[in-house]
Tab-separated table of C-alpha atoms in Angstrom:
chain	number	residue	atom	x	y	z
A	1	MET	CA	64.282	113.941	158.904
A	2	LEU	CA	64.772	112.690	155.348
A	3	PRO	CA	61.570	112.392	153.272
A	4	THR	CA	62.189	108.669	152.717
A	5	LEU	CA	62.319	108.089	156.478
A	6	ARG	CA	59.172	110.161	156.968
A	7	ARG	CA	57.381	107.934	154.449
A	8	LYS	CA	58.497	104.867	156.391
A	9	LEU	CA	56.999	106.368	159.540
A	10	GLU	CA	53.724	107.036	157.762
A	11	ALA	CA	53.619	103.479	156.436
A	12	LEU	CA	54.138	102.095	159.950
A	13	ALA	CA	51.379	104.346	161.290
A	14	GLU	CA	49.028	103.046	158.581
A	15	ARG	CA	49.980	99.477	159.502
A	16	ARG	CA	49.146	100.199	163.148
A	17	ASP	CA	45.671	101.471	162.120
A	18	GLU	CA	45.185	98.394	159.939
A	19	LEU	CA	46.110	96.112	162.843
A	20	GLU	CA	43.594	97.888	165.080
A	21	ARG	CA	40.855	97.102	162.556
A	22	LEU	CA	41.992	93.486	162.123
A	23	LEU	CA	42.043	92.835	165.878
A	24	ALA	CA	38.407	93.910	166.068
A	25	GLU	CA	37.309	91.276	163.546
A	26	PRO	CA	35.610	88.158	165.016
A	27	SER	CA	37.462	85.832	162.614
A	28	ILE	CA	40.840	87.069	163.927
A	29	ALA	CA	39.723	86.844	167.560
A	30	ALA	CA	38.717	83.207	166.959
A	31	ASP	CA	42.225	82.301	165.762
A	32	GLN	CA	44.280	82.555	168.950
A	33	ALA	CA	47.681	82.107	167.302
A	34	LYS	CA	46.997	84.812	164.728
A	35	PHE	CA	45.422	87.077	167.332
A	36	ARG	CA	48.528	86.802	169.559
A	37	ALA	CA	50.864	87.504	166.645
A	38	LEU	CA	48.912	90.567	165.513
A	39	SER	CA	48.574	91.780	169.106
A	40	ARG	CA	52.354	91.637	169.549
A	41	GLU	CA	52.858	93.558	166.309
A	42	PHE	CA	50.261	96.134	167.370
A	43	ALA	CA	51.874	96.591	170.775
A	44	GLY	CA	55.243	97.078	169.082
A	45	LEU	CA	53.840	99.958	167.016
A	46	GLU	CA	52.090	101.711	169.911
A	47	PRO	CA	55.185	103.742	170.986
A	48	LEU	CA	55.510	105.026	167.415
A	49	ALA	CA	51.832	106.041	167.311
A	50	ALA	CA	52.207	107.847	170.645
A	51	ALA	CA	55.318	109.700	169.432
A	52	LEU	CA	53.564	110.761	166.221
A	53	ALA	CA	50.622	112.068	168.263
A	54	ASP	CA	53.033	114.021	170.470
A	55	GLU	CA	54.696	115.418	167.337
A	56	ALA	CA	51.329	116.566	165.945
A	57	ARG	CA	50.575	118.373	169.223
A	58	ALA	CA	54.015	120.024	169.226
A	59	ARG	CA	53.498	121.218	165.630
A	60	ALA	CA	50.096	122.648	166.603
A	61	ASP	CA	51.713	124.446	169.560
A	62	LEU	CA	54.364	125.885	167.239
A	63	GLU	CA	51.727	127.141	164.789
A	64	ALA	CA	49.798	128.765	167.634
A	65	ALA	CA	52.950	130.449	168.891
A	66	GLU	CA	53.767	131.727	165.399
A	67	ALA	CA	50.265	133.217	165.131
A	68	MET	CA	50.677	135.023	168.484
A	69	ARG	CA	53.828	136.798	167.302
A	70	ALA	CA	51.650	139.289	165.379
A	71	ASP	CA	50.325	140.650	168.679
A	72	PRO	CA	52.959	142.963	170.301
A	73	GLU	CA	51.627	142.212	173.781
A	74	LEU	CA	51.979	138.457	173.291
A	75	ARG	CA	55.212	138.449	171.317
A	76	GLU	CA	57.487	137.621	174.277
A	77	LEU	CA	55.224	134.765	175.363
A	78	ALA	CA	55.051	133.560	171.768
A	79	GLU	CA	58.861	133.463	171.535
A	80	ASP	CA	59.078	131.290	174.672
A	81	GLU	CA	56.367	128.915	173.469
A	82	ALA	CA	57.890	128.652	169.998
A	83	GLU	CA	61.268	127.850	171.507
A	84	ALA	CA	59.734	125.129	173.719
A	85	ALA	CA	57.808	123.658	170.767
A	86	ASN	CA	60.921	123.558	168.572
A	87	ALA	CA	62.906	121.858	171.335
A	88	ARG	CA	60.122	119.314	171.747
A	89	LEU	CA	60.033	118.655	167.988
A	90	ALA	CA	63.790	118.092	167.901
A	91	GLU	CA	63.483	115.620	170.781
A	92	LEU	CA	60.619	113.794	169.067
A	93	ASP	CA	62.580	113.656	165.819
A	94	ASP	CA	65.294	111.653	167.627
A	95	THR	CA	62.637	109.451	169.239
A	96	LEU	CA	60.936	108.707	165.909
A	97	MET	CA	64.270	107.954	164.252
A	98	ALA	CA	65.048	105.448	167.006
A	99	LEU	CA	61.627	103.824	166.552
A	100	LEU	CA	62.425	103.269	162.872
A	101	VAL	CA	65.247	100.880	163.774
A	102	PRO	CA	63.943	97.351	163.092
A	103	ARG	CA	63.092	95.692	166.372
A	104	ASP	CA	64.227	92.155	167.043
A	105	ALA	CA	61.085	90.061	167.461
A	106	ARG	CA	62.938	87.968	170.067
A	107	ASP	CA	63.627	90.917	172.395
A	108	ASP	CA	60.664	90.257	174.693
A	109	GLY	CA	61.502	86.590	175.218
A	110	GLY	CA	63.717	84.574	177.528
A	111	ILE	CA	67.203	83.219	176.962
A	112	TRP	CA	69.569	80.379	177.538
A	113	LEU	CA	72.722	81.625	179.197
A	114	GLU	CA	75.810	79.485	178.522
A	115	VAL	CA	79.008	80.161	180.487
A	116	ARG	CA	82.184	78.192	179.806
A	117	ALA	CA	85.654	78.356	181.310
A	118	GLY	CA	88.312	79.349	178.788
A	119	THR	CA	92.061	79.773	179.165
A	120	GLY	CA	93.369	79.863	182.714
A	121	GLY	CA	92.741	76.451	184.242
A	122	ASP	CA	91.115	76.414	187.678
A	123	GLU	CA	90.958	80.207	187.808
A	124	ALA	CA	88.968	80.269	184.546
A	125	ALA	CA	86.408	77.897	186.062
A	126	ILE	CA	86.150	80.052	189.185
A	127	PHE	CA	85.652	83.142	187.001
A	128	ALA	CA	82.963	81.345	184.985
A	129	GLY	CA	81.185	80.745	188.286
A	130	ASP	CA	81.535	84.438	189.143
A	131	LEU	CA	79.963	85.399	185.803
A	132	LEU	CA	77.084	82.979	186.326
A	133	ARG	CA	76.426	84.528	189.725
A	134	MET	CA	76.652	88.040	188.225
A	135	TYR	CA	73.987	87.292	185.628
A	136	THR	CA	71.856	85.428	188.160
A	137	ARG	CA	71.947	88.410	190.514
A	138	TYR	CA	71.080	90.743	187.630
A	139	ALA	CA	68.128	88.528	186.698
A	140	GLU	CA	66.918	88.594	190.311
A	141	ARG	CA	67.057	92.407	190.279
A	142	GLN	CA	64.867	92.375	187.150
A	143	GLY	CA	62.376	89.963	188.670
A	144	TRP	CA	63.202	87.209	186.161
A	145	ARG	CA	63.138	83.493	186.876
A	146	VAL	CA	66.427	81.569	186.651
A	147	GLU	CA	66.728	77.802	186.332
A	148	ILE	CA	70.042	75.954	186.030
A	149	GLU	CA	69.732	73.483	183.156
A	150	SER	CA	73.101	71.782	183.479
A	151	ALA	CA	76.380	72.374	185.278
A	152	ASN	CA	79.861	70.865	185.232
A	153	PRO	CA	81.648	72.051	188.402
A	154	GLY	CA	85.338	72.928	188.422
A	155	GLU	CA	87.734	71.013	190.665
A	156	HIS	CA	88.441	74.035	192.858
A	157	GLY	CA	85.161	75.898	192.551
A	158	GLY	CA	83.160	77.573	189.853
A	159	PHE	CA	82.144	75.738	186.701
A	160	ARG	CA	83.842	74.316	183.657
A	161	GLU	CA	80.492	74.810	181.971
A	162	ALA	CA	77.041	75.902	183.108
A	163	VAL	CA	73.768	76.526	181.297
A	164	ALA	CA	70.846	78.440	182.770
A	165	ARG	CA	67.451	79.349	181.396
A	166	ILE	CA	66.296	82.868	182.234
A	167	GLU	CA	62.620	83.695	181.781
A	168	GLY	CA	61.306	87.217	182.003
A	169	ALA	CA	60.008	90.073	179.895
A	170	GLY	CA	62.844	91.644	177.926
A	171	ALA	CA	65.542	89.211	179.057
A	172	TYR	CA	66.952	88.820	175.542
A	173	ALA	CA	66.764	92.574	174.832
A	174	ARG	CA	68.815	93.346	177.954
A	175	LEU	CA	71.421	90.598	177.718
A	176	LYS	CA	71.821	89.862	173.996
A	177	PHE	CA	75.041	91.888	173.758
A	178	GLU	CA	76.791	89.866	176.492
A	179	SER	CA	77.949	87.105	174.125
A	180	GLY	CA	81.708	86.925	173.749
A	181	THR	CA	84.915	86.357	175.680
A	182	HIS	CA	85.145	87.908	179.131
A	183	ARG	CA	88.669	88.327	180.529
A	184	VAL	CA	89.631	88.628	184.196
A	185	GLN	CA	92.861	89.960	185.688
A	186	ARG	CA	93.369	89.199	189.375
A	187	VAL	CA	95.468	87.333	191.911
A	188	PRO	CA	94.045	83.800	192.291
A	189	GLU	CA	93.523	82.445	195.792
A	190	THR	CA	95.952	79.639	194.955
A	191	GLU	CA	98.728	82.095	193.939
A	192	SER	CA	101.333	82.195	196.720
A	193	GLN	CA	103.540	84.827	195.049
A	194	GLY	CA	100.776	87.397	194.709
A	195	ARG	CA	101.097	87.547	190.928
A	196	ILE	CA	98.235	88.741	188.763
A	197	HIS	CA	96.908	86.096	186.395
A	198	THR	CA	94.808	86.595	183.274
A	199	SER	CA	92.017	84.088	182.629
A	200	ALA	CA	88.948	84.018	180.437
A	201	ALA	CA	85.468	82.593	180.129
A	202	THR	CA	83.039	82.667	177.231
A	203	VAL	CA	79.401	83.697	177.421
A	204	ALA	CA	76.705	82.836	174.892
A	205	ILE	CA	73.212	84.324	174.981
A	206	ILE	CA	70.720	82.264	172.974
A	207	PRO	CA	67.107	83.447	172.642
A	208	VAL	CA	64.378	80.979	173.484
A	209	GLU	CA	62.794	79.889	170.221
A	210	GLU	CA	59.518	81.557	169.281
A	211	GLU	CA	56.496	79.288	169.643
A	212	GLY	CA	54.902	78.248	166.406
A	213	GLU	CA	58.105	78.479	164.365
A	214	PRO	CA	60.121	75.392	165.336
A	215	ILE	CA	63.220	74.602	163.346
A	216	GLU	CA	63.088	71.169	161.728
A	217	ILE	CA	65.720	68.651	162.825
A	218	ASN	CA	66.288	65.286	161.193
A	219	PRO	CA	66.345	62.585	163.932
A	220	ALA	CA	69.057	60.798	161.931
A	221	ASP	CA	71.339	63.767	162.582
A	222	LEU	CA	71.195	63.276	166.355
A	223	ARG	CA	73.242	61.179	168.763
A	224	VAL	CA	71.550	60.841	172.146
A	225	ASP	CA	73.487	59.719	175.225
A	226	THR	CA	72.238	59.186	178.759
A	227	PHE	CA	74.277	59.655	181.900
A	228	ARG	CA	73.917	60.134	185.634
A	229	SER	CA	73.236	63.671	186.850
A	230	SER	CA	76.002	65.322	188.834
A	231	GLY	CA	74.170	68.296	190.352
A	232	ALA	CA	71.609	68.775	193.059
A	233	GLY	CA	68.226	67.209	192.721
A	234	GLY	CA	67.799	64.478	195.288
A	235	GLN	CA	68.371	60.726	195.280
A	236	HIS	CA	66.350	59.940	192.159
A	237	VAL	CA	68.100	62.498	189.994
A	238	ASN	CA	71.578	61.575	191.188
A	239	LYS	CA	71.164	57.775	191.181
A	240	THR	CA	69.547	57.115	187.819
A	241	ASP	CA	70.739	57.702	184.254
A	242	SER	CA	68.103	60.368	183.655
A	243	ALA	CA	70.381	63.085	182.243
A	244	ILE	CA	70.428	63.553	178.481
A	245	ARG	CA	73.186	64.695	176.135
A	246	ILE	CA	72.225	65.360	172.494
A	247	THR	CA	74.800	65.909	169.757
A	248	HIS	CA	73.707	67.451	166.462
A	249	LEU	CA	76.148	65.714	164.129
A	250	PRO	CA	76.106	68.128	161.140
A	251	SER	CA	76.923	71.188	163.269
A	252	GLY	CA	78.693	69.590	166.221
A	253	VAL	CA	76.396	71.386	168.686
A	254	VAL	CA	76.091	69.524	171.997
A	255	VAL	CA	73.356	70.217	174.567
A	256	GLU	CA	72.643	68.632	177.932
A	257	SER	CA	69.822	68.587	180.443
A	258	GLN	CA	69.992	66.953	183.854
A	259	THR	CA	67.645	68.872	186.136
A	260	GLU	CA	64.479	66.802	185.641
A	261	ARG	CA	63.590	63.440	187.180
A	262	SER	CA	62.899	61.642	183.909
A	263	GLN	CA	64.778	61.080	180.674
A	264	HIS	CA	61.722	62.208	178.733
A	265	ALA	CA	61.559	65.595	180.465
A	266	ASN	CA	65.305	66.144	180.114
A	267	ARG	CA	65.187	65.170	176.441
A	268	ASP	CA	62.365	67.647	175.831
A	269	LYS	CA	64.377	70.437	177.463
A	270	ALA	CA	67.526	69.529	175.561
A	271	MET	CA	65.694	69.486	172.220
A	272	LYS	CA	64.228	72.928	172.861
A	273	ARG	CA	67.676	74.316	173.558
A	274	LEU	CA	69.134	72.579	170.508
A	275	ARG	CA	66.478	74.104	168.249
A	276	ALA	CA	67.086	77.538	169.749
A	277	THR	CA	70.856	77.179	169.325
A	278	LEU	CA	70.565	76.173	165.672
A	279	ALA	CA	68.016	78.919	164.969
A	280	ASP	CA	70.278	81.506	166.620
A	281	ALA	CA	73.290	80.335	164.611
A	282	GLU	CA	71.307	80.722	161.391
A	283	ALA	CA	70.104	84.193	162.412
A	284	GLU	CA	73.664	85.269	163.208
A	285	ARG	CA	74.888	83.891	159.873
A	286	ARG	CA	72.308	85.969	158.003
A	287	ALA	CA	73.085	89.059	160.070
A	288	ALA	CA	76.813	88.701	159.434
A	289	ALA	CA	76.220	88.369	155.700
A	290	THR	CA	74.299	91.658	155.567
A	291	ALA	CA	76.289	93.640	158.122
A	292	ALA	CA	79.895	92.620	157.569
A	293	SER	CA	81.011	96.254	157.545
A	294	ARG	CA	79.524	97.215	160.904
A	295	LYS	CA	81.574	99.708	162.899
A	296	LEU	CA	80.451	98.152	166.155
A	297	GLN	CA	80.371	94.368	166.239
A	298	VAL	CA	77.832	94.301	169.062
A	299	GLY	CA	75.618	91.263	169.251
A	300	SER	CA	77.614	89.311	166.707
A	301	GLY	CA	77.518	86.247	168.928
A	302	ASP	CA	81.192	85.575	168.204
A	303	ARG	CA	82.473	83.889	171.346
A	304	SER	CA	86.094	84.410	170.269
A	305	GLN	CA	85.617	88.185	170.429
A	306	ARG	CA	87.031	89.673	173.634
A	307	ILE	CA	84.352	92.060	174.741
A	308	ARG	CA	85.201	92.935	178.347
A	309	THR	CA	87.998	92.939	180.905
A	310	TYR	CA	87.454	92.712	184.671
A	311	ASN	CA	90.542	94.080	186.458
A	312	TYR	CA	90.303	93.320	190.171
A	313	PRO	CA	93.444	95.129	191.455
A	314	GLN	CA	92.135	98.412	189.988
A	315	GLY	CA	88.451	97.682	190.584
A	316	ARG	CA	87.989	98.417	186.895
A	317	ILE	CA	85.744	96.967	184.219
A	318	THR	CA	86.265	97.919	180.556
A	319	ASP	CA	84.055	97.099	177.582
A	320	HIS	CA	86.289	96.981	174.502
A	321	ARG	CA	83.477	97.467	171.979
A	322	VAL	CA	82.642	101.008	173.057
A	323	GLU	CA	85.297	103.699	173.175
A	324	GLY	CA	85.708	105.117	176.655
A	325	LEU	CA	83.417	102.620	178.378
A	326	THR	CA	85.291	101.994	181.637
A	327	LEU	CA	83.717	101.794	185.083
A	328	TYR	CA	85.462	101.729	188.457
A	329	ASP	CA	82.631	99.891	190.156
A	330	LEU	CA	83.686	96.273	189.796
A	331	PRO	CA	82.299	94.895	193.115
A	332	ASN	CA	78.799	96.190	192.374
A	333	VAL	CA	78.925	95.005	188.754
A	334	MET	CA	79.890	91.509	189.874
A	335	ASP	CA	76.922	91.641	192.263
A	336	GLY	CA	74.558	92.186	189.352
A	337	ALA	CA	74.593	95.990	188.852
A	338	LEU	CA	74.906	95.678	185.078
A	339	ASP	CA	72.570	98.431	183.904
A	340	ALA	CA	75.300	101.024	183.289
A	341	LEU	CA	77.114	98.627	180.942
A	342	VAL	CA	74.008	97.172	179.311
A	343	ASP	CA	72.461	100.590	178.633
A	344	ARG	CA	75.620	102.092	177.137
A	345	VAL	CA	76.259	99.189	174.765
A	346	ALA	CA	72.593	99.169	173.705
A	347	ARG	CA	72.725	102.913	172.962
A	348	GLU	CA	75.880	102.459	170.897
A	349	HIS	CA	74.227	99.674	168.946
A	350	GLN	CA	71.167	101.836	168.312
A	351	ALA	CA	73.298	104.786	167.168
A	352	ASP	CA	75.130	102.501	164.755
A	353	ALA	CA	71.830	101.155	163.413
A	354	LEU	CA	70.483	104.694	162.967
A	355	ALA	CA	73.575	105.711	161.039
A	356	ARG	CA	73.127	102.768	158.669
A	357	LEU	CA	69.416	103.580	158.301
A	358	SER	CA	70.199	107.188	157.323
A	359	GLU	CA	72.850	106.052	154.851
A	360	GLN	CA	70.398	103.703	153.181
A	361	ALA	CA	67.716	106.394	152.991
A	362	ALA	CA	70.020	109.100	151.588
């Protein structure tokens, strides 16, 4: 490991010790907001502290093995123990390097999932519905809570547009690389000639805004419309103009909420999503400005980027951002078995981040 990276590790370890002292102070414990923030930071540094402790033990084992080599009767045992210690140190070096990659503070939080039909007419809407079900099933497997915020059904099934809120630990960390254009190749049910059609839907993953850091919005920049809900929800929801549509005029962002019984509740939900959307757009703008030369454009949030193709005749799913990432397990993936894809893309992103970190430190 480069000396500059080792110094960064040492600085983080010192920060972890400092946080431990701060959390024990009565004045910090009395300030709940500050206590929560410092506790989250402390918890984020715990894996690094554990890895450094493991590294210290492995170095001690290596020194003990080196000392035993002087004894002819213990030399063979010493060689085995030295080999094991060196292997452990190499493994921990990779672990510590990975822990140096800046962690997104939003990773532990929930998300808004937005799915929209793209090119392909009715088939695109049906595919958008399939994607919504895929992510819903994945969330259920993770034990997360899913709530549909708004939905615009397609004429022949699926959705022209649907928005869901997913709450659960690590939801953003697991799904943040799903933003982009998803393409499907299959024979639609309405196709009498048996021809394969290509359709698309876009997915946007927006992290739920961190509490205590709300983005400021000028009320004069908003246009608020009310309308009658079109989804499930009972007589009151469907027969009163309780649904809310908010347009942020400077950016053109439009959000809706129609799942609550009152305009006030729907407006509150819509405003939270609007703030999160604007905050995410600003974060992506800053990231793009500092990482324009990235080899892997994972997590760019660019909905025009085609990230994945779902080929039904071949039972194949291909992620275009990672070379060689093709699975022949399409039915299970569409039923929510996304871990193989999610893990591989996340590892590629981490490898890319580590390469940039080493370049900066060299």
